[in-house]
């Protein structure tokens, strides 16, 4: 009887050892490769960032703002008291010194060209650029464009590093992006996110909009900085954010697509300003109801509301009620899209439109004037 008990105990011990060995085998197979000795490390953005970061600069500005200040004293707002005390009717003019900071991207190392936002250098009388290696140099303004909020600066400094320009037309929602800039004065800060949306409008209704939306953290001071793809190419210039009450980031930032930046930059360098062309048409978005009334299968395209007399569009035979389907092979879905495309073309260029007219789509060549 005692021998039987010992045998039973031995069997139980062996079974426990087998279960433990099996558990260890399963656990070892679950451990990620990077956790084991000699395994390949997980991918890192560090090599790309080391190459891209020297092309991003800090921009510090100083200047004087001239402001018109209305009379705040209620008595001085009364016409009788103003005449009695000989107070002028015109608002008081006040001069106020200011300083601000932003970011910029070196796009031509040989010639010293730097792209940034116009609002970063607006009204500045002194612009100082600080490089990654802490070199400081004074910059001059080559030109700026209010419509797109783009400005080009120039510095005379050797041994600069430029950032290669990508192609924002190939961006897709979900692509990884990296924002590099100087938020809140913290130099060369890197944040990572994805492309959240493309073609955003309504951020600056008075300008030309085609924003890239990203959840990469962008804060005050990032303006003019780089939005970079995983290849280290510039695909946008960080420009605006939707912020909380205290001005902080809430995960929604906007960047100007690099293809728009390229077009504006070339004109600023050549002319010092952007010479925008026009077709001579008033545009409207094509609604679903309007498309159905015209017998169209879908509502893609831009509706021509009016055609100016003697305009390039009239000479090309475009009529009110026509629908512009594409421009230079690019399909159109909104009036803002066509407006942006025309605004970035140079005067004298000829564009190829595809226009729907009474059930027939035909190609139309129009010269920009």
Tab-separated table of C-alpha atoms in Angstrom:
chain	number	residue	atom	x	y	z
A	1	UNK	CA	0.000	0.000	0.000
A	2	UNK	CA	2.797	2.378	0.837
A	3	UNK	CA	4.610	1.494	-2.410
A	4	UNK	CA	1.474	2.375	-4.356
A	5	UNK	CA	1.314	5.798	-2.679
A	6	UNK	CA	4.917	6.570	-3.636
A	7	UNK	CA	4.276	5.580	-7.254
A	8	UNK	CA	1.204	7.781	-7.414
A	9	UNK	CA	3.168	10.720	-6.031
A	10	UNK	CA	5.920	10.203	-8.600
A	11	UNK	CA	3.378	10.144	-11.425
A	12	UNK	CA	1.813	13.357	-10.204
A	13	UNK	CA	5.222	15.093	-9.993
A	14	UNK	CA	6.144	14.031	-13.521
A	15	UNK	CA	2.815	15.296	-14.896
A	16	UNK	CA	3.317	18.651	-13.202
A	17	UNK	CA	6.787	18.950	-14.714
A	18	UNK	CA	5.378	18.195	-18.171
A	19	UNK	CA	2.681	20.864	-17.789
A	20	UNK	CA	5.263	23.422	-16.635
A	21	UNK	CA	7.549	22.610	-19.583
A	22	UNK	CA	4.659	23.008	-22.012
A	23	UNK	CA	3.722	26.378	-20.472
A	24	UNK	CA	7.300	27.622	-20.781
A	25	UNK	CA	7.397	26.548	-24.423
A	26	UNK	CA	4.178	28.410	-25.218
A	27	UNK	CA	5.349	31.552	-23.372
A	28	UNK	CA	8.692	31.539	-25.209
A	29	UNK	CA	6.876	31.342	-28.561
A	30	UNK	CA	4.677	34.338	-27.574
A	31	UNK	CA	7.584	36.689	-26.698
A	32	UNK	CA	8.125	39.235	-29.537
A	33	UNK	CA	11.338	38.777	-31.519
A	34	UNK	CA	12.697	42.149	-30.313
A	35	UNK	CA	12.616	40.902	-26.722
A	36	UNK	CA	14.977	38.011	-27.378
A	37	UNK	CA	18.745	38.433	-27.500
A	38	UNK	CA	20.186	39.311	-30.914
A	39	UNK	CA	16.764	40.038	-32.479
A	40	UNK	CA	16.156	42.940	-34.903
A	41	UNK	CA	14.850	46.088	-33.166
A	42	UNK	CA	11.462	47.571	-34.008
A	43	UNK	CA	11.452	50.246	-36.789
A	44	UNK	CA	12.347	53.752	-35.629
A	45	UNK	CA	11.851	57.205	-37.152
A	46	UNK	CA	15.078	58.427	-35.543
A	47	UNK	CA	17.323	58.001	-38.655
A	48	UNK	CA	14.900	59.975	-40.833
A	49	UNK	CA	14.455	62.688	-38.205
A	50	UNK	CA	18.229	63.105	-37.823
A	51	UNK	CA	18.462	63.829	-41.559
A	52	UNK	CA	15.375	66.095	-41.736
A	53	UNK	CA	15.791	68.156	-38.544
A	54	UNK	CA	18.711	70.379	-39.702
A	55	UNK	CA	16.435	71.767	-42.442
A	56	UNK	CA	13.911	73.090	-39.888
A	57	UNK	CA	14.737	76.466	-38.328
A	58	UNK	CA	13.449	78.717	-35.588
A	59	UNK	CA	12.261	82.168	-36.710
A	60	UNK	CA	12.206	85.054	-34.222
A	61	UNK	CA	10.734	88.412	-35.266
A	62	UNK	CA	10.615	91.920	-33.865
A	63	UNK	CA	8.666	94.932	-35.073
A	64	UNK	CA	6.304	97.766	-34.291
A	65	UNK	CA	2.537	97.615	-34.704
A	66	UNK	CA	0.547	100.762	-35.386
A	67	UNK	CA	-2.887	100.499	-33.790
A	68	UNK	CA	-5.898	102.786	-33.739
A	69	UNK	CA	-7.342	102.950	-30.233
A	70	UNK	CA	-10.914	104.114	-29.721
A	71	UNK	CA	-11.767	106.326	-26.759
A	72	UNK	CA	-12.752	104.119	-23.836
A	73	UNK	CA	-13.961	106.851	-21.502
A	74	UNK	CA	-17.784	107.066	-21.863
A	75	UNK	CA	-17.693	110.856	-21.472
A	76	UNK	CA	-15.271	111.223	-24.367
A	77	UNK	CA	-17.627	109.206	-26.576
A	78	UNK	CA	-20.220	111.966	-26.280
A	79	UNK	CA	-19.899	114.552	-29.125
A	80	UNK	CA	-20.610	117.471	-26.731
A	81	UNK	CA	-17.773	116.541	-24.371
A	82	UNK	CA	-15.400	115.938	-27.275
A	83	UNK	CA	-16.062	119.445	-28.574
A	84	UNK	CA	-15.898	120.952	-25.073
A	85	UNK	CA	-12.507	119.372	-24.295
A	86	UNK	CA	-11.277	119.735	-27.866
A	87	UNK	CA	-10.809	115.970	-28.266
A	88	UNK	CA	-10.218	114.935	-31.896
A	89	UNK	CA	-12.839	112.683	-33.484
A	90	UNK	CA	-10.218	110.394	-34.999
A	91	UNK	CA	-9.115	107.374	-32.916
A	92	UNK	CA	-5.825	107.677	-31.083
A	93	UNK	CA	-2.867	106.122	-32.889
A	94	UNK	CA	-0.630	103.940	-30.741
A	95	UNK	CA	2.678	102.298	-31.647
A	96	UNK	CA	3.391	99.024	-29.888
A	97	UNK	CA	6.540	96.931	-30.059
A	98	UNK	CA	6.103	93.193	-30.513
A	99	UNK	CA	8.146	90.040	-30.798
A	100	UNK	CA	7.035	86.577	-31.864
A	101	UNK	CA	8.412	83.201	-32.853
A	102	UNK	CA	7.657	80.530	-35.406
A	103	UNK	CA	9.309	77.942	-37.610
A	104	UNK	CA	10.573	77.620	-41.160
A	105	UNK	CA	11.968	75.049	-43.601
A	106	UNK	CA	15.118	75.377	-45.717
A	107	UNK	CA	14.132	74.382	-49.255
A	108	UNK	CA	17.247	75.560	-51.146
A	109	UNK	CA	20.534	75.293	-49.256
A	110	UNK	CA	22.672	76.793	-52.026
A	111	UNK	CA	20.609	79.980	-52.384
A	112	UNK	CA	19.475	80.125	-48.748
A	113	UNK	CA	15.708	80.064	-49.367
A	114	UNK	CA	13.440	79.328	-46.402
A	115	UNK	CA	9.675	78.782	-46.577
A	116	UNK	CA	7.422	79.798	-43.693
A	117	UNK	CA	3.966	81.238	-43.023
A	118	UNK	CA	3.240	84.839	-43.897
A	119	UNK	CA	1.659	85.443	-40.505
A	120	UNK	CA	4.949	84.439	-38.832
A	121	UNK	CA	6.876	87.361	-40.370
A	122	UNK	CA	4.026	89.843	-40.881
A	123	UNK	CA	4.933	93.443	-39.846
A	124	UNK	CA	8.418	92.313	-38.796
A	125	UNK	CA	11.301	94.754	-39.145
A	126	UNK	CA	13.871	92.269	-37.844
A	127	UNK	CA	13.929	88.518	-38.594
A	128	UNK	CA	16.443	86.175	-36.960
A	129	UNK	CA	16.822	82.556	-38.018
A	130	UNK	CA	18.332	80.015	-35.615
A	131	UNK	CA	19.633	76.748	-37.065
A	132	UNK	CA	19.770	73.353	-35.377
A	133	UNK	CA	23.454	73.875	-34.493
A	134	UNK	CA	22.529	77.222	-32.808
A	135	UNK	CA	23.955	79.420	-35.566
A	136	UNK	CA	21.985	82.667	-35.790
A	137	UNK	CA	21.624	84.670	-38.974
A	138	UNK	CA	19.502	87.607	-40.129
A	139	UNK	CA	16.963	86.855	-42.845
A	140	UNK	CA	15.400	89.071	-45.504
A	141	UNK	CA	11.931	88.701	-47.015
A	142	UNK	CA	11.889	87.591	-50.655
A	143	UNK	CA	8.105	87.814	-50.888
A	144	UNK	CA	4.875	86.808	-49.188
A	145	UNK	CA	1.353	85.896	-50.248
A	146	UNK	CA	-1.650	86.661	-48.052
A	147	UNK	CA	-4.016	84.392	-49.980
A	148	UNK	CA	-2.101	81.206	-49.172
A	149	UNK	CA	-0.265	82.433	-46.040
A	150	UNK	CA	3.105	81.550	-47.576
A	151	UNK	CA	6.316	83.587	-47.298
A	152	UNK	CA	9.837	83.021	-48.595
A	153	UNK	CA	12.904	84.257	-46.690
A	154	UNK	CA	16.563	84.287	-47.676
A	155	UNK	CA	19.699	83.952	-45.582
A	156	UNK	CA	23.359	84.332	-46.565
A	157	UNK	CA	24.937	81.412	-44.738
A	158	UNK	CA	27.099	78.467	-45.892
A	159	UNK	CA	26.675	74.818	-44.964
A	160	UNK	CA	22.890	74.731	-44.864
A	161	UNK	CA	20.790	71.566	-45.100
A	162	UNK	CA	17.705	71.573	-47.294
A	163	UNK	CA	14.655	69.328	-47.096
A	164	UNK	CA	13.580	67.512	-50.280
A	165	UNK	CA	10.104	68.380	-51.519
A	166	UNK	CA	7.575	65.558	-51.802
A	167	UNK	CA	4.329	65.303	-53.748
A	168	UNK	CA	1.194	66.017	-51.706
A	169	UNK	CA	-0.998	64.730	-54.554
A	170	UNK	CA	-0.027	61.195	-53.533
A	171	UNK	CA	-1.061	61.597	-49.890
A	172	UNK	CA	-3.786	59.351	-48.528
A	173	UNK	CA	-5.777	59.446	-45.329
A	174	UNK	CA	-3.974	57.204	-42.852
A	175	UNK	CA	-0.428	57.967	-44.055
A	176	UNK	CA	2.064	58.505	-41.231
A	177	UNK	CA	3.407	62.048	-40.921
A	178	UNK	CA	5.866	63.849	-38.645
A	179	UNK	CA	5.591	67.505	-37.587
A	180	UNK	CA	8.878	69.271	-36.819
A	181	UNK	CA	8.939	72.774	-35.371
A	182	UNK	CA	9.409	74.994	-32.347
A	183	UNK	CA	6.172	74.968	-30.309
A	184	UNK	CA	6.078	77.327	-27.331
A	185	UNK	CA	9.754	78.148	-27.929
A	186	UNK	CA	10.822	74.505	-27.440
A	187	UNK	CA	13.283	74.163	-30.300
A	188	UNK	CA	13.127	71.232	-32.699
A	189	UNK	CA	10.218	69.335	-31.247
A	190	UNK	CA	9.030	66.274	-33.162
A	191	UNK	CA	5.479	64.892	-33.029
A	192	UNK	CA	3.978	61.979	-34.939
A	193	UNK	CA	0.484	61.322	-36.294
A	194	UNK	CA	-1.401	60.444	-39.435
A	195	UNK	CA	-3.117	62.303	-42.242
A	196	UNK	CA	-6.623	62.677	-40.814
A	197	UNK	CA	-8.265	64.266	-43.873
A	198	UNK	CA	-7.428	65.980	-47.153
A	199	UNK	CA	-8.795	69.018	-48.968
A	200	UNK	CA	-10.091	70.782	-45.865
A	201	UNK	CA	-11.632	74.227	-46.417
A	202	UNK	CA	-13.367	76.812	-44.231
A	203	UNK	CA	-10.270	77.453	-42.085
A	204	UNK	CA	-9.392	80.709	-43.848
A	205	UNK	CA	-12.419	81.548	-46.021
A	206	UNK	CA	-10.763	84.655	-47.474
A	207	UNK	CA	-7.777	82.662	-48.722
A	208	UNK	CA	-7.016	79.740	-51.007
A	209	UNK	CA	-7.551	76.531	-49.065
A	210	UNK	CA	-6.696	72.886	-49.604
A	211	UNK	CA	-5.453	71.946	-46.137
A	212	UNK	CA	-4.026	68.642	-44.968
A	213	UNK	CA	-5.587	67.764	-41.617
A	214	UNK	CA	-3.407	65.840	-39.178
A	215	UNK	CA	-3.527	64.662	-35.587
A	216	UNK	CA	0.241	65.132	-35.170
A	217	UNK	CA	0.468	67.623	-32.307
A	218	UNK	CA	0.830	71.185	-33.655
A	219	UNK	CA	0.942	74.131	-31.250
A	220	UNK	CA	1.713	77.875	-31.303
A	221	UNK	CA	5.274	78.214	-32.586
A	222	UNK	CA	4.879	75.298	-35.026
A	223	UNK	CA	3.559	77.705	-37.675
A	224	UNK	CA	5.775	77.590	-40.741
A	225	UNK	CA	7.329	74.286	-39.685
A	226	UNK	CA	7.548	71.042	-41.615
A	227	UNK	CA	5.050	68.244	-42.053
A	228	UNK	CA	7.177	65.340	-43.267
A	229	UNK	CA	6.415	61.877	-44.627
A	230	UNK	CA	8.268	58.753	-43.506
A	231	UNK	CA	10.762	59.202	-46.380
A	232	UNK	CA	11.825	62.545	-44.922
A	233	UNK	CA	10.202	64.611	-47.678
A	234	UNK	CA	8.344	67.862	-47.048
A	235	UNK	CA	4.662	67.315	-47.785
A	236	UNK	CA	3.177	70.349	-45.988
A	237	UNK	CA	3.820	73.585	-44.099
A	238	UNK	CA	2.095	73.604	-40.708
A	239	UNK	CA	-0.209	76.597	-40.605
A	240	UNK	CA	-3.228	76.446	-38.291
A	241	UNK	CA	-4.885	74.531	-35.467
A	242	UNK	CA	-8.232	74.160	-33.812
A	243	UNK	CA	-7.355	74.945	-30.215
A	244	UNK	CA	-8.803	74.673	-26.733
A	245	UNK	CA	-9.818	77.709	-24.682
A	246	UNK	CA	-6.259	78.146	-23.409
A	247	UNK	CA	-4.802	77.918	-26.921
A	248	UNK	CA	-3.484	74.362	-26.649
A	249	UNK	CA	-3.624	71.563	-29.180
A	250	UNK	CA	-6.704	69.325	-29.267
A	251	UNK	CA	-5.472	66.957	-31.966
A	252	UNK	CA	-6.643	68.826	-35.076
A	253	UNK	CA	-3.958	70.654	-37.043
A	254	UNK	CA	-3.759	71.893	-40.620
A	255	UNK	CA	-0.889	72.126	-43.097
A	256	UNK	CA	-0.627	73.766	-46.522
A	257	UNK	CA	0.081	71.039	-49.136
A	258	UNK	CA	3.608	71.185	-50.533
A	259	UNK	CA	2.311	71.272	-54.133
A	260	UNK	CA	0.581	74.565	-53.354
A	261	UNK	CA	3.721	75.759	-51.561
A	262	UNK	CA	5.859	74.945	-54.617
A	263	UNK	CA	3.680	76.966	-56.990
A	264	UNK	CA	3.548	80.000	-54.686
A	265	UNK	CA	7.239	79.791	-53.817
A	266	UNK	CA	8.301	79.818	-57.465
A	267	UNK	CA	6.314	82.998	-58.139
A	268	UNK	CA	7.540	84.711	-54.970
A	269	UNK	CA	11.153	84.001	-55.888
A	270	UNK	CA	10.639	85.125	-59.507
A	271	UNK	CA	8.349	88.132	-59.029
A	272	UNK	CA	8.301	88.874	-55.281
A	273	UNK	CA	4.524	88.395	-55.372
A	274	UNK	CA	1.937	86.011	-56.788
A	275	UNK	CA	0.421	86.994	-60.133
A	276	UNK	CA	-2.917	85.214	-60.113
A	277	UNK	CA	-4.818	84.484	-63.265
A	278	UNK	CA	-8.533	84.171	-63.892
A	279	UNK	CA	-10.943	82.358	-66.199
A	280	UNK	CA	-13.734	84.896	-65.893
A	281	UNK	CA	-16.359	82.612	-64.433
A	282	UNK	CA	-18.361	82.635	-61.214
A	283	UNK	CA	-18.456	79.184	-59.690
A	284	UNK	CA	-20.862	77.230	-57.543
A	285	UNK	CA	-20.854	73.756	-56.008
A	286	UNK	CA	-22.916	71.201	-57.873
A	287	UNK	CA	-25.651	69.964	-55.537
A	288	UNK	CA	-27.260	66.544	-55.748
A	289	UNK	CA	-30.592	68.162	-56.606
A	290	UNK	CA	-29.046	70.179	-59.444
A	291	UNK	CA	-27.276	67.118	-60.794
A	292	UNK	CA	-30.511	65.118	-60.781
A	293	UNK	CA	-32.384	67.902	-62.590
A	294	UNK	CA	-29.741	67.810	-65.325
A	295	UNK	CA	-29.905	64.039	-65.580
A	296	UNK	CA	-26.363	63.489	-64.307
A	297	UNK	CA	-25.383	60.181	-62.728
A	298	UNK	CA	-23.323	61.851	-59.982
A	299	UNK	CA	-22.831	65.343	-58.572
A	300	UNK	CA	-19.100	65.626	-59.189
A	301	UNK	CA	-17.982	68.780	-60.923
A	302	UNK	CA	-18.252	72.563	-60.594
A	303	UNK	CA	-21.278	74.523	-61.760
A	304	UNK	CA	-20.712	77.650	-63.871
A	305	UNK	CA	-23.087	80.294	-62.504
A	306	UNK	CA	-21.923	83.290	-64.571
A	307	UNK	CA	-19.476	84.006	-67.392
A	308	UNK	CA	-17.894	87.465	-67.635
A	309	UNK	CA	-18.271	89.238	-70.963
A	310	UNK	CA	-15.035	89.183	-72.981
A	311	UNK	CA	-13.398	86.726	-70.564
A	312	UNK	CA	-11.233	83.729	-71.594
A	313	UNK	CA	-14.100	81.428	-70.589
A	314	UNK	CA	-16.550	83.208	-72.899
A	315	UNK	CA	-14.069	83.104	-75.776
A	316	UNK	CA	-13.685	79.361	-75.196
A	317	UNK	CA	-17.455	78.879	-75.485
A	318	UNK	CA	-18.261	78.149	-71.835
A	319	UNK	CA	-21.851	79.027	-70.920
A	320	UNK	CA	-23.739	79.580	-67.636
A	321	UNK	CA	-25.162	76.237	-66.529
A	322	UNK	CA	-22.182	74.280	-67.853
A	323	UNK	CA	-20.326	71.960	-65.495
A	324	UNK	CA	-16.527	71.851	-65.333
A	325	UNK	CA	-15.645	68.206	-64.720
A	326	UNK	CA	-11.828	68.415	-64.630
A	327	UNK	CA	-8.837	70.732	-65.066
A	328	UNK	CA	-5.606	69.434	-66.586
A	329	UNK	CA	-6.777	65.881	-65.936
A	330	UNK	CA	-7.645	66.452	-62.265
A	331	UNK	CA	-11.229	65.538	-61.414
A	332	UNK	CA	-13.151	68.310	-59.651
A	333	UNK	CA	-15.486	67.910	-56.714
A	334	UNK	CA	-15.840	71.484	-55.393
A	335	UNK	CA	-15.692	75.096	-56.519
A	336	UNK	CA	-12.863	75.732	-54.028
A	337	UNK	CA	-10.787	73.061	-55.731
A	338	UNK	CA	-11.085	74.730	-59.156
A	339	UNK	CA	-10.546	78.185	-57.632
A	340	UNK	CA	-7.309	77.007	-55.994
A	341	UNK	CA	-6.072	75.339	-59.178
A	342	UNK	CA	-6.626	78.454	-61.312
A	343	UNK	CA	-5.123	80.761	-58.692
A	344	UNK	CA	-1.847	78.819	-58.722
A	345	UNK	CA	-1.474	78.983	-62.504
A	346	UNK	CA	0.636	81.663	-64.110
A	347	UNK	CA	-0.829	84.317	-66.361
A	348	UNK	CA	-0.528	83.223	-69.986
A	349	UNK	CA	-0.761	79.491	-69.284
A	350	UNK	CA	-3.275	77.399	-71.185
A	351	UNK	CA	-5.353	74.897	-69.238
A	352	UNK	CA	-7.351	71.948	-70.480
A	353	UNK	CA	-10.866	71.797	-69.066
A	354	UNK	CA	-13.433	69.092	-69.593
A	355	UNK	CA	-16.846	70.753	-69.667
A	356	UNK	CA	-20.328	69.203	-69.590
A	357	UNK	CA	-22.750	71.081	-71.882
A	358	UNK	CA	-26.261	69.828	-72.630
A	359	UNK	CA	-25.415	66.191	-72.058
A	360	UNK	CA	-22.063	66.194	-73.845
A	361	UNK	CA	-18.612	66.400	-72.222
A	362	UNK	CA	-16.040	68.121	-74.421
A	363	UNK	CA	-12.442	69.318	-73.950
A	364	UNK	CA	-11.951	73.075	-73.789
A	365	UNK	CA	-8.602	74.892	-73.901
A	366	UNK	CA	-8.597	78.213	-72.000
A	367	UNK	CA	-5.800	80.762	-71.647
A	368	UNK	CA	-5.299	82.240	-68.167
A	369	UNK	CA	-5.396	86.050	-68.125
